[in-house]
Coordinates of C-alpha atoms and ligand atoms in Angstrom, one line a residue:
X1156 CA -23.6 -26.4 -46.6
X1157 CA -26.4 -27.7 -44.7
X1158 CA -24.8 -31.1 -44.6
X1159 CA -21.6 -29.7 -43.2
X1160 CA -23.4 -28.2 -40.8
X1161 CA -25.6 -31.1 -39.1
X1162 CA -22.0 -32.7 -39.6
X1163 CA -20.8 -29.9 -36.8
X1164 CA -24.0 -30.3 -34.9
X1165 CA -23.4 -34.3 -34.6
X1166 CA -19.6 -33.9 -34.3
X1167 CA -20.3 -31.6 -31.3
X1168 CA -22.9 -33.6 -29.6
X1169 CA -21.0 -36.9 -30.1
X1170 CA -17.5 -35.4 -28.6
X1171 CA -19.0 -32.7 -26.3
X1172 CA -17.1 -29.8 -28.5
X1173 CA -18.1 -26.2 -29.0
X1174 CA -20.0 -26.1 -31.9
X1175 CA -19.7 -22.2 -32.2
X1176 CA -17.1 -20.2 -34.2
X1177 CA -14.0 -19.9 -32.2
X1178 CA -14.1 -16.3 -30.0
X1179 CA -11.4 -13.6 -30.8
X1180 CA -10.5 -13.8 -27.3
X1181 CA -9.5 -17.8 -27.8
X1182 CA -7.7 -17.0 -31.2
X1183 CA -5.0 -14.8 -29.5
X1184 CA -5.4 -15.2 -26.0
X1185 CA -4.9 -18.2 -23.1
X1186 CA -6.9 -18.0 -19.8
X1187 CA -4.2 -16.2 -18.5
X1188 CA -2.8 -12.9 -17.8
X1189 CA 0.2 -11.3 -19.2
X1190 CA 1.9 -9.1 -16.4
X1191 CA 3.9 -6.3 -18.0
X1192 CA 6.4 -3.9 -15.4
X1193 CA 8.1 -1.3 -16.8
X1194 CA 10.1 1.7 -15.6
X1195 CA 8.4 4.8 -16.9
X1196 CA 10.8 7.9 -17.1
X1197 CA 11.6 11.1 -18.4
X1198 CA 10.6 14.8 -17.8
X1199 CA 7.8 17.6 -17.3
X1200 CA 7.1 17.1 -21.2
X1201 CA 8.7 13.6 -22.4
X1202 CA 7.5 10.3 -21.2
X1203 CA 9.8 7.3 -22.4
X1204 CA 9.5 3.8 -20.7
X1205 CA 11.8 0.5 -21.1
X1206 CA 11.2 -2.9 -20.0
X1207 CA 11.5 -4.7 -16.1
X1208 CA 10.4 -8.1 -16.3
X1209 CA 6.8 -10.2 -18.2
X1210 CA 5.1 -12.6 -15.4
X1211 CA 2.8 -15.0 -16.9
X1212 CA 0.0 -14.8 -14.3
X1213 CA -3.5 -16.7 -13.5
X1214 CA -6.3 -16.1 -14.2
X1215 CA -7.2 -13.1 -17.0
X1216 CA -10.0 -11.4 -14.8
X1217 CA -10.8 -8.7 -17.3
X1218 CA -13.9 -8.7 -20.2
X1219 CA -13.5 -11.5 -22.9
X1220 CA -16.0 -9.9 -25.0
X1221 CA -14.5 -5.9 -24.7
X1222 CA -11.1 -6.5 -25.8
X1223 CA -10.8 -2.9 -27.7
X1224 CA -11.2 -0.3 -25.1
X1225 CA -14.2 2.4 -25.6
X1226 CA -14.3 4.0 -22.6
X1227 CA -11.6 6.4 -23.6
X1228 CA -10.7 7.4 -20.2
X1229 CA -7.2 7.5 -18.6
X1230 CA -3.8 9.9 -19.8
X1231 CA -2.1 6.7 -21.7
X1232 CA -3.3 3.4 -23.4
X1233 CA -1.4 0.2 -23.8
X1234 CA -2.0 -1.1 -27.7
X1235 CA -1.4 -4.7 -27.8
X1236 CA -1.1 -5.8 -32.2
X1237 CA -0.9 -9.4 -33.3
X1238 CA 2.8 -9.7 -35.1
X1239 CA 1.7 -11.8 -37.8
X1240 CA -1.6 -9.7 -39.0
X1241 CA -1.0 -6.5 -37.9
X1242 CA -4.3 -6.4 -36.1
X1243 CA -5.2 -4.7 -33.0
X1244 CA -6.0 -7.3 -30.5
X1245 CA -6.2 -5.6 -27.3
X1246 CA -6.0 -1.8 -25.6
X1247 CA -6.9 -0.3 -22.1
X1248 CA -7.0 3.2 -21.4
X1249 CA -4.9 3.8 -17.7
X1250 CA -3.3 6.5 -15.5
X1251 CA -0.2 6.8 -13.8
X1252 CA 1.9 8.3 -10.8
X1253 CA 4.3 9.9 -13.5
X1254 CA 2.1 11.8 -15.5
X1255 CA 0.6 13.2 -11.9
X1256 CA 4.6 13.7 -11.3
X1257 CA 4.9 15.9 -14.4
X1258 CA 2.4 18.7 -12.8
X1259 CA 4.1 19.2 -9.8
X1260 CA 6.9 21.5 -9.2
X1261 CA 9.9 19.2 -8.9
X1262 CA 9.3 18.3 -12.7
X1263 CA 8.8 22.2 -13.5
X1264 CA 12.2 22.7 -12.2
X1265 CA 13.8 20.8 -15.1
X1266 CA 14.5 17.4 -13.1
X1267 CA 14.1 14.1 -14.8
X1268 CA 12.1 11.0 -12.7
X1269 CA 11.9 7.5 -13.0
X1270 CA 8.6 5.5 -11.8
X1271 CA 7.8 1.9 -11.7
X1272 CA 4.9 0.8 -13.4
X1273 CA 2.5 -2.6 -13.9
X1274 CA -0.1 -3.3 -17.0
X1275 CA -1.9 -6.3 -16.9
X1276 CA -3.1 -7.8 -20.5
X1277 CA -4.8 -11.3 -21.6
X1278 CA -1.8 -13.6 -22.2
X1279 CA -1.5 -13.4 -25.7
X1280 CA -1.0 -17.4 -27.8
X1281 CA 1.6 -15.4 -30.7
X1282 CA 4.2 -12.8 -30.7
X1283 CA 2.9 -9.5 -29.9
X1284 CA 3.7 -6.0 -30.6
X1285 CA 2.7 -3.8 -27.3
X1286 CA 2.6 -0.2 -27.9
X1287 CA 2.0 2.5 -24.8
X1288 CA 0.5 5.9 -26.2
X1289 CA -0.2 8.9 -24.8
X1290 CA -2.4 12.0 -25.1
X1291 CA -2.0 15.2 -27.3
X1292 CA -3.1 18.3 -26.9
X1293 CA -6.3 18.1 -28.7
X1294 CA -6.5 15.2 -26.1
X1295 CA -6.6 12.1 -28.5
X1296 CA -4.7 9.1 -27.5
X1297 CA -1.9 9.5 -30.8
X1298 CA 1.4 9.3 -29.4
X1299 CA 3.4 6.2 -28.9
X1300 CA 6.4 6.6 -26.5
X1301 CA 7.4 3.2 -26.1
X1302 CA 6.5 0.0 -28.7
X1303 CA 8.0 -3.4 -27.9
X1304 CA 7.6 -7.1 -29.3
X1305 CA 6.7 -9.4 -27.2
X1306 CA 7.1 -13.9 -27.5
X1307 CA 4.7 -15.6 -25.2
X1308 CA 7.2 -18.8 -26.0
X1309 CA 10.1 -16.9 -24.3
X1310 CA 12.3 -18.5 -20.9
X1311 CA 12.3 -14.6 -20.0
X1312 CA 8.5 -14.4 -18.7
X1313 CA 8.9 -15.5 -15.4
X1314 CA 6.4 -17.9 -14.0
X1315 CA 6.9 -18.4 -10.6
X1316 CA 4.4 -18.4 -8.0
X1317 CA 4.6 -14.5 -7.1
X1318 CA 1.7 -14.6 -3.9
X1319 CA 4.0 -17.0 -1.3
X1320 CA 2.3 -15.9 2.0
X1321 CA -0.9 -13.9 1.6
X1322 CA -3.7 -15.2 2.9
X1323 CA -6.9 -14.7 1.0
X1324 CA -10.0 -14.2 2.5
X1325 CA -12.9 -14.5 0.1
X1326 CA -15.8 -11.6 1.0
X1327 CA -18.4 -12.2 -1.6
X1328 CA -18.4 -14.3 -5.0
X1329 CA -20.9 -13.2 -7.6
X1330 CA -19.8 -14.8 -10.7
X1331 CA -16.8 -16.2 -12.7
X1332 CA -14.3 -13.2 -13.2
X1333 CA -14.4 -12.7 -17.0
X1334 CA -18.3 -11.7 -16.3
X1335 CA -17.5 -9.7 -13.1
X1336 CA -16.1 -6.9 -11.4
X1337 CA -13.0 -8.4 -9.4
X1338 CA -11.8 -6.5 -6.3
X1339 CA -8.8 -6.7 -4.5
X1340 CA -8.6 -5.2 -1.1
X1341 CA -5.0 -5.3 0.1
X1342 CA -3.7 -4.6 3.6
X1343 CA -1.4 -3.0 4.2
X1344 CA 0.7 -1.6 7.9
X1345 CA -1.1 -4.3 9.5
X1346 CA 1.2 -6.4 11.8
X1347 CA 0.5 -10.3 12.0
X1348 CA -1.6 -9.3 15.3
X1349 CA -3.8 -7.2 13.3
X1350 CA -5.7 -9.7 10.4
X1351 CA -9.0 -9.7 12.5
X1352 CA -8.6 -6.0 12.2
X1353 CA -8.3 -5.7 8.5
X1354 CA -11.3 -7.9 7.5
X1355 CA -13.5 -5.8 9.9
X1356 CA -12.0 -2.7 8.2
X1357 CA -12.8 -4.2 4.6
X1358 CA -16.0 -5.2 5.2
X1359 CA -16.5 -1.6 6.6
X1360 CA -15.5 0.1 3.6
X1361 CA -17.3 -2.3 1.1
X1362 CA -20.3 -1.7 3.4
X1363 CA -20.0 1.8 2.5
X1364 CA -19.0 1.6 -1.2
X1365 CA -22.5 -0.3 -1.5
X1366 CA -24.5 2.4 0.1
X1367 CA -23.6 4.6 -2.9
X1368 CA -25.5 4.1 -6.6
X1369 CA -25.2 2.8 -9.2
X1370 CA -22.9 0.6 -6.7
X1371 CA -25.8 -1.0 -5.0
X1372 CA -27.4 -1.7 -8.0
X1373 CA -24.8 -3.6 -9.6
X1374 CA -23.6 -5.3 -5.7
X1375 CA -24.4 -8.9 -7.4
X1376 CA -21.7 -8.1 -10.3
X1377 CA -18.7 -7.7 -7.7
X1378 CA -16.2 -10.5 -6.1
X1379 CA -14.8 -9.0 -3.0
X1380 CA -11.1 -10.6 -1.7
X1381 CA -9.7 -9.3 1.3
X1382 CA -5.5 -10.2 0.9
X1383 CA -3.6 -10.0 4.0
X1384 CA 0.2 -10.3 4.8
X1385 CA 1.5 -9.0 7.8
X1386 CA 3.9 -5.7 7.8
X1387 CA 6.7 -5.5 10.3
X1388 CA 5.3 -2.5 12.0
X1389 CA 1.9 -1.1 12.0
X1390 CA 1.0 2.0 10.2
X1391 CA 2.8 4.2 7.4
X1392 CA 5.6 6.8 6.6
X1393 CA 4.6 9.6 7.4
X1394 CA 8.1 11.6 6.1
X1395 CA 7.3 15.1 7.3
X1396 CA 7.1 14.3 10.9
X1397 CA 9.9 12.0 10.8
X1398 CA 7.6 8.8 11.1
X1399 CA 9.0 5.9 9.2
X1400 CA 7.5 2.1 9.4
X1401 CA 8.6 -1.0 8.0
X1402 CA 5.5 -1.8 6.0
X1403 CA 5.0 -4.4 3.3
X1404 CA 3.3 -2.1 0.3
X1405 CA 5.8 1.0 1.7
X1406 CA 2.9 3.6 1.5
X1407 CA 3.7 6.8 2.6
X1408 CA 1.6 10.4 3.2
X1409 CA 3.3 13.4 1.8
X1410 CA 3.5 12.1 -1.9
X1411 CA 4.2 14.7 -4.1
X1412 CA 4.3 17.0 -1.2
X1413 CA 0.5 16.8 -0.3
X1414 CA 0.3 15.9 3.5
X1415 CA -2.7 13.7 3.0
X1416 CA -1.8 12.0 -0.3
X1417 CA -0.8 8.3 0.6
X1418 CA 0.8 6.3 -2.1
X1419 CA 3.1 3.9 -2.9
X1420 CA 5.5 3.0 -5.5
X1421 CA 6.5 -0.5 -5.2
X1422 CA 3.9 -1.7 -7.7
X1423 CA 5.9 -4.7 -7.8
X1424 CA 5.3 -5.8 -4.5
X1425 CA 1.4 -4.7 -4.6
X1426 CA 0.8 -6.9 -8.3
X1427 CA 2.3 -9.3 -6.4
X1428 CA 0.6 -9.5 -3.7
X1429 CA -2.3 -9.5 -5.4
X1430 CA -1.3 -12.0 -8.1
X1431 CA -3.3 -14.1 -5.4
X1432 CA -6.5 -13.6 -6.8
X1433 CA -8.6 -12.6 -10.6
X1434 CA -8.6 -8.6 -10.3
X1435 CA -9.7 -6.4 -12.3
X1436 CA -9.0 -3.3 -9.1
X1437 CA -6.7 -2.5 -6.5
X1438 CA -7.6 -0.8 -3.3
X1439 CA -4.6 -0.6 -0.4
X1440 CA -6.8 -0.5 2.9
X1441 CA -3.9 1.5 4.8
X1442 CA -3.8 0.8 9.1
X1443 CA -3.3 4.6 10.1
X1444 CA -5.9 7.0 11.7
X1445 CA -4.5 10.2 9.9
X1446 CA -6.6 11.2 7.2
X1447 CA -5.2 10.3 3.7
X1448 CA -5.8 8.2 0.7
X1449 CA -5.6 8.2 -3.5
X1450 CA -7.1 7.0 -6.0
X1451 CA -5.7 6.9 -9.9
X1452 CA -7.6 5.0 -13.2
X1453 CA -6.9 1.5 -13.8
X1454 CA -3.8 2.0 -11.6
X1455 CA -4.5 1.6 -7.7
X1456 CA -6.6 3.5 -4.8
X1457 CA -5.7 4.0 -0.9
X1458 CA -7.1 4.9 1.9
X1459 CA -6.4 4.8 5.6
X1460 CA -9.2 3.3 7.6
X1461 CA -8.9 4.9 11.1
X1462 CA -10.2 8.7 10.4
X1463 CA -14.2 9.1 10.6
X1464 CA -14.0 10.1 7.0
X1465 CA -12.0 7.3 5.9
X1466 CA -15.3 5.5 4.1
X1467 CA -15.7 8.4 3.0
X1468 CA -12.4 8.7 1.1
X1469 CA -12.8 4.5 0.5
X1470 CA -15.8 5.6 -2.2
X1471 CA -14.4 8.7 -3.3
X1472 CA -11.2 7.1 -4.2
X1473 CA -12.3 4.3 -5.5
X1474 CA -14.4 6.9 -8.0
X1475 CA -11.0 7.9 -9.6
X1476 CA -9.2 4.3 -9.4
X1477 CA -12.3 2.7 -10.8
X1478 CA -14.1 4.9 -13.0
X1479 CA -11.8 8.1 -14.0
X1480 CA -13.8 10.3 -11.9
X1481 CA -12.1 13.6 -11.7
X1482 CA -11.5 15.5 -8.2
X1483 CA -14.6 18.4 -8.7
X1484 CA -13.3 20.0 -5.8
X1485 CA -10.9 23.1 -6.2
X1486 CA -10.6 24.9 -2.6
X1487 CA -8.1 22.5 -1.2
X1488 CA -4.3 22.6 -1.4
X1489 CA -2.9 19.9 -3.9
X1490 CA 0.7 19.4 -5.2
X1491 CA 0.1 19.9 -8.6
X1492 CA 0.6 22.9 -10.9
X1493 CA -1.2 22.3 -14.1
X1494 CA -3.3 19.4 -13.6
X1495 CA -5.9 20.0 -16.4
X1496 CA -4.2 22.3 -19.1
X1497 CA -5.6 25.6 -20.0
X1498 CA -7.7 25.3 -22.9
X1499 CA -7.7 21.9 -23.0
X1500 CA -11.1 19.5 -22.6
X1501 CA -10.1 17.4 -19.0
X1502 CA -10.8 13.6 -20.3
X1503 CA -12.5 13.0 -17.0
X1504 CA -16.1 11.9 -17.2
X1505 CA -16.9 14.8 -15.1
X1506 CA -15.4 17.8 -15.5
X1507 CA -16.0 20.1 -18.9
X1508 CA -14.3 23.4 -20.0
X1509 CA -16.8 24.0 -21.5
X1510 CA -19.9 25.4 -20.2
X1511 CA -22.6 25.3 -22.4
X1512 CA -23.1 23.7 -26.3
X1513 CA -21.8 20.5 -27.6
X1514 CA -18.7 20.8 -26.1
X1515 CA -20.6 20.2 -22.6
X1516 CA -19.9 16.6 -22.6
X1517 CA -23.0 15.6 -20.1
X1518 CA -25.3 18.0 -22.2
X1519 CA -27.6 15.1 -22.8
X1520 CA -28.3 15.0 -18.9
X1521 CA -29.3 18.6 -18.7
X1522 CA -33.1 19.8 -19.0
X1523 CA -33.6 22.3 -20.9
X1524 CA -34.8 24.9 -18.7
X1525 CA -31.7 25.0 -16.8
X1526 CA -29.1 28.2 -17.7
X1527 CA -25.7 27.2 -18.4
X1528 CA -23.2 28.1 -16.8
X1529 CA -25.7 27.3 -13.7
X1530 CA -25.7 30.0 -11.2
X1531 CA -24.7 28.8 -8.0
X1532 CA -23.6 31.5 -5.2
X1533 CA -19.9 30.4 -5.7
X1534 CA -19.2 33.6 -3.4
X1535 CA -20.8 32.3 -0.2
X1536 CA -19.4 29.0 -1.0
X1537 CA -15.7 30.0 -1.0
X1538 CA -16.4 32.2 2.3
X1539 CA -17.6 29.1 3.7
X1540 CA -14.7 26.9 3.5
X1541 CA -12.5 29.9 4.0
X1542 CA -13.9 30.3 7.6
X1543 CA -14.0 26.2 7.7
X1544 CA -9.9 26.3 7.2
X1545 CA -9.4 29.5 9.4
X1546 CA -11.1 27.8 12.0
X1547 CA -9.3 24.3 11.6
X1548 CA -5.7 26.4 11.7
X1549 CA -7.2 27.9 14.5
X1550 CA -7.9 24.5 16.8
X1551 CA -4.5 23.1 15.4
X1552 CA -2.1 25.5 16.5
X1553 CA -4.3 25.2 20.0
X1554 CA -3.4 22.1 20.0
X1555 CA -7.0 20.6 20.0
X1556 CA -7.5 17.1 20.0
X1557 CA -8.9 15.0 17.0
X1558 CA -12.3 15.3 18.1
X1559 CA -12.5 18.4 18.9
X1560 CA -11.6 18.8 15.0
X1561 CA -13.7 15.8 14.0
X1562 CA -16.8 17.8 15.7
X1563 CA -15.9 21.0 14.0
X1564 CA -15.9 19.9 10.8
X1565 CA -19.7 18.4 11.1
X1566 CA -20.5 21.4 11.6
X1567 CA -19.3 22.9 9.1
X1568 CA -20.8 19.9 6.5
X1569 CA -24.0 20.4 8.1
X1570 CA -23.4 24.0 6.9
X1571 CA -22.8 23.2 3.7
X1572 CA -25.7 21.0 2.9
X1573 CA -27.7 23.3 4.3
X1574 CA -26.4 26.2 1.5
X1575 CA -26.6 23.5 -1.1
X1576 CA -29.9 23.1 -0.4
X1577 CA -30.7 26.8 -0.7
X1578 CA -29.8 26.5 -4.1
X1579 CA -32.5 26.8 -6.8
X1580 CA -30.3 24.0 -8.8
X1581 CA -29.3 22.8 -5.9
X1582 CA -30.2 18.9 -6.9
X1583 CA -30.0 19.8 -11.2
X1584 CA -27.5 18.4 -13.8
X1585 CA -26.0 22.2 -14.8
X1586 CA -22.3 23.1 -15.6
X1587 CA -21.2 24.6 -12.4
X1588 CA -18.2 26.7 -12.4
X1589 CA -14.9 25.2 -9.8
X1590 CA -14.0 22.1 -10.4
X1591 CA -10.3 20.4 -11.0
X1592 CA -9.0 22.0 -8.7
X1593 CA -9.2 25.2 -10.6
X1594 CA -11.9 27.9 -9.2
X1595 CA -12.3 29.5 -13.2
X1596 CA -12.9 28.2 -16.0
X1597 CA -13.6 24.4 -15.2
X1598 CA -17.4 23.4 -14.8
X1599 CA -18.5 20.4 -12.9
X1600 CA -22.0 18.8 -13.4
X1601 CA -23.9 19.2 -10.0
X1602 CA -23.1 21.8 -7.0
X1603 CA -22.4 18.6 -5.1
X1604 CA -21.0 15.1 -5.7
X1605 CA -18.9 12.0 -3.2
X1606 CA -16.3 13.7 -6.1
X1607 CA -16.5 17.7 -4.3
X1608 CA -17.3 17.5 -0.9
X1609 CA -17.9 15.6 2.3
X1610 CA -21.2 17.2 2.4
X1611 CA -22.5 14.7 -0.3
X1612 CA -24.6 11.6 0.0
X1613 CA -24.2 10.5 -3.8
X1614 CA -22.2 10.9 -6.6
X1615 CA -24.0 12.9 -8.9
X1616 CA -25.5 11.4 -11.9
X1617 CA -22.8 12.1 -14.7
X1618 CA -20.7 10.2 -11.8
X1619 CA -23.2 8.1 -11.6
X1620 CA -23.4 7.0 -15.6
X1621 CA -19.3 7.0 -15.4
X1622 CA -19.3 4.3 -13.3
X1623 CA -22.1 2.2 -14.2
X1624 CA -20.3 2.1 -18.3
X1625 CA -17.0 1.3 -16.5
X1626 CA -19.0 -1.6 -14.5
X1627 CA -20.9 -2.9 -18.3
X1628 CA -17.6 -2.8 -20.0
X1629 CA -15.9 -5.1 -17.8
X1630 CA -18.6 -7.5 -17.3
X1631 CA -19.5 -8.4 -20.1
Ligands
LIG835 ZN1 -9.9 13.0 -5.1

């Protein structure tokens, strides 16, 4: 044995070889990246999916180390099983447009919907089994509504060069991608006049992002690429007022029906686009000074970069897209029904339905002199942002200008941070009742977080640990 192995040692030293076991990364996987579209359909209740087209793309920018997801975060999981051992070899937790489709009111009504959708997975060396699963009701990842084998070898997996025309603009480089946390920033309604423009706005947003912990922390861990291709016109749709424009990503406001929701669903042309580049997240920087943005796990995040708020909706977006923060909020209108079920623990990091005992999943966080639920004047709150929308109404229908709107709304944040404030738990971990967009019967962790209101300077620190375990797993 000990012979053998000062054979290795010497074989290693004399031809410059590894002289450490093979990785399970190397045994199943190449350096690249296995690009998976697929159209996911069905209705309010069934999810079904069927395949579009396998790009082989370059490089894999994910972990090489986390192959096996543990984060548990995200409505559905992509499995991916060696053929030949029947061993899991890959999965990633990830959410979607559909399953936000299947709360809203057009898939109540009965309708059926069909919605493109992009995975990304290590590019596996041997046939391949890839399974997509999605929640039950006790919330564990346990049913599979599509399963598909997949050869590496095959003429089907196209391999052309997918990026023709976007220029890439490199904003910081930390480290090589498997060990880092690679970010795409994509532009989007910016004309061919207007590249200047969209590198001031990233570097803007990022800026911002890095103001925020445990972001600034872990700034060295990030590689920042600014992608740019030029849209016809400048802007977005913006359907309800009649406003269309020719743009490259085809975001639009009004998604779902929520004015200020901007998405798109050409995920073909976006994982194209930013097939440029190692990513590991997508953020569309959209060229619009209307308020609006989105941000879903593992999927993609928006924003529009001309509203005084829009670095604030940059972070808070990029807290769902990036780390499966939930929306804590629950006093503003949003086009879904049933968004967390009744009765049902919400998967998010950050929101509980359950207010006290071991169900309270940030427990751990909370001293022990603090009552749970945590009292916090939810009363004055609500009359608070009730006046705040009265008043906004108000200055609309007077036709007031954006300023004039702009300044309002200060005022009413200063207000705000001055209650929170007031609050004797004011700056506790608790479980604080409204969050989810529900007013009852959801808790969220602190009476303010980047995740509830613009009145926040941090996300709070179950936010906080959220992000930073989403950061670890991917780089290491
Ligand atoms: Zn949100």
């Amino acid at each position: 044995m000990k012979k053998w192995f000062l054979f290795t040692i010497l074989c290693g030293w004399l031809f410059n070889l590894p002289i450490y076991p093979q990785s399970t990364y190397d045994r199943y996987f190449t350096d690249n990246a296995l690009r998976v579209d697929y159209y996911h359909f069905g209705n309010k209740y069934e999810d079904y999916a069927t395949l579009d087209q396998l790009y082989e793309i370059s490089p894999w920018a994910g972990s090489r180390q986390n192959l096996l997801d543990t984060l548990n975060l995200g409505d559905y999981m992509v499995q991916v099983f060696d053929v030949q051992s029947n061993r899991l070899i890959f999965s990633r937790g990830f959410s979607s447009l559909f399953r936000e489709w299947q709360t809203t009111e057009e898939a109540n009504s009965g309708v059926q919907k069909t919605i493109h959708e992009t995975l990304i997975i290590p590019f596996p060396r041997k046939e391949i089994r890839l399974q997509l699963l999605k929640r039950d009701s006790l919330n564990s990842m346990s049913q599979i509504f599509w399963e598909t084998t997949i050869n590496p070898d095959s003429w089907k997996i196209n391999r052309e060069e997918r990026a023709i025309g976007v220029e890439v603009t490199t904003l910081t480089l930390h480290g090589q991608p498997a060990e880092s946390i690679d970010l795409a920033l994509i532009a989007e309604g910016y004309s061919d006049q207007e590249k200047a423009k969209f590198l001031s706005d990233c570097k803007r947003m990022i800026d911002h992002l890095f103001q925020y912990q445990p972001f600034t922390r872990y700034r060295n861990m990030f590689n920042i690429y600014a992608l740019f291709k030029p849209s016809a016109q400048s802007g977005t749709d913006d359907p309800a007022r009649g406003v269309f424009k020719n743009t490259i990503l085809n975001t639009s406001f009004n998604t779902f029906g929520s004015q200020r929701y901007v998405m798109t669903f050409d995920t073909r042309t976006l994982h194209d686009m930013a097939s440029a580049v190692p990513y590991d997240a997508l953020c569309i920087l959209v060229n619009e000074h209307q308020y609006g943005g989105g941000g879903i796990y593992n999927f993609y995040a928006t924003t529009t970069v001309d509203d005084p708020w829009s670095p604030f909706v940059f972070v808070h977006e990029f807290g769902h897209s990036f780390a499966g923060l939930g929306d804590e909020y629950y006093t503003s209108q949003v086009a879904y029904t049933d968004f967390h079920h009744k009765g049902e623990e919400p998967w998010q990091p950050n929101i509980s339905a359950h207010p006290s005992g071991e169900g309270l999943k940030w427990k751990h966080l909370v001293d022990p002199d603090i009552p749970l639920p945590t009292p916090w004047h939810q009363e004055v709150y609500d009359s608070l942002v009730e006046n705040w929308y009265r008043l906004r109404k108000d200055l609309t229908q007077k036709g007031a200008s954006e300023e004039t709107v702009y300044q309002a709304e200060l005022a009413h944040v200063n207000q705000l941070k001055q209650f929170f404030n007031s609050l004797p738990y004011g700056n506790k971990v608790g479980a604080f009742e409204g969050a989810g967009y529900q007013g009852k019967g959801l808790y969220r962790p602190a009476v303010n977080c980047i995740m509830f209101s613009k009145a926040a300077e941090k996300f709070d620190p179950v936010c906080q640990k959220a992000i930073e375990k989403v950061i670890r797993f991917l780089t290491k």
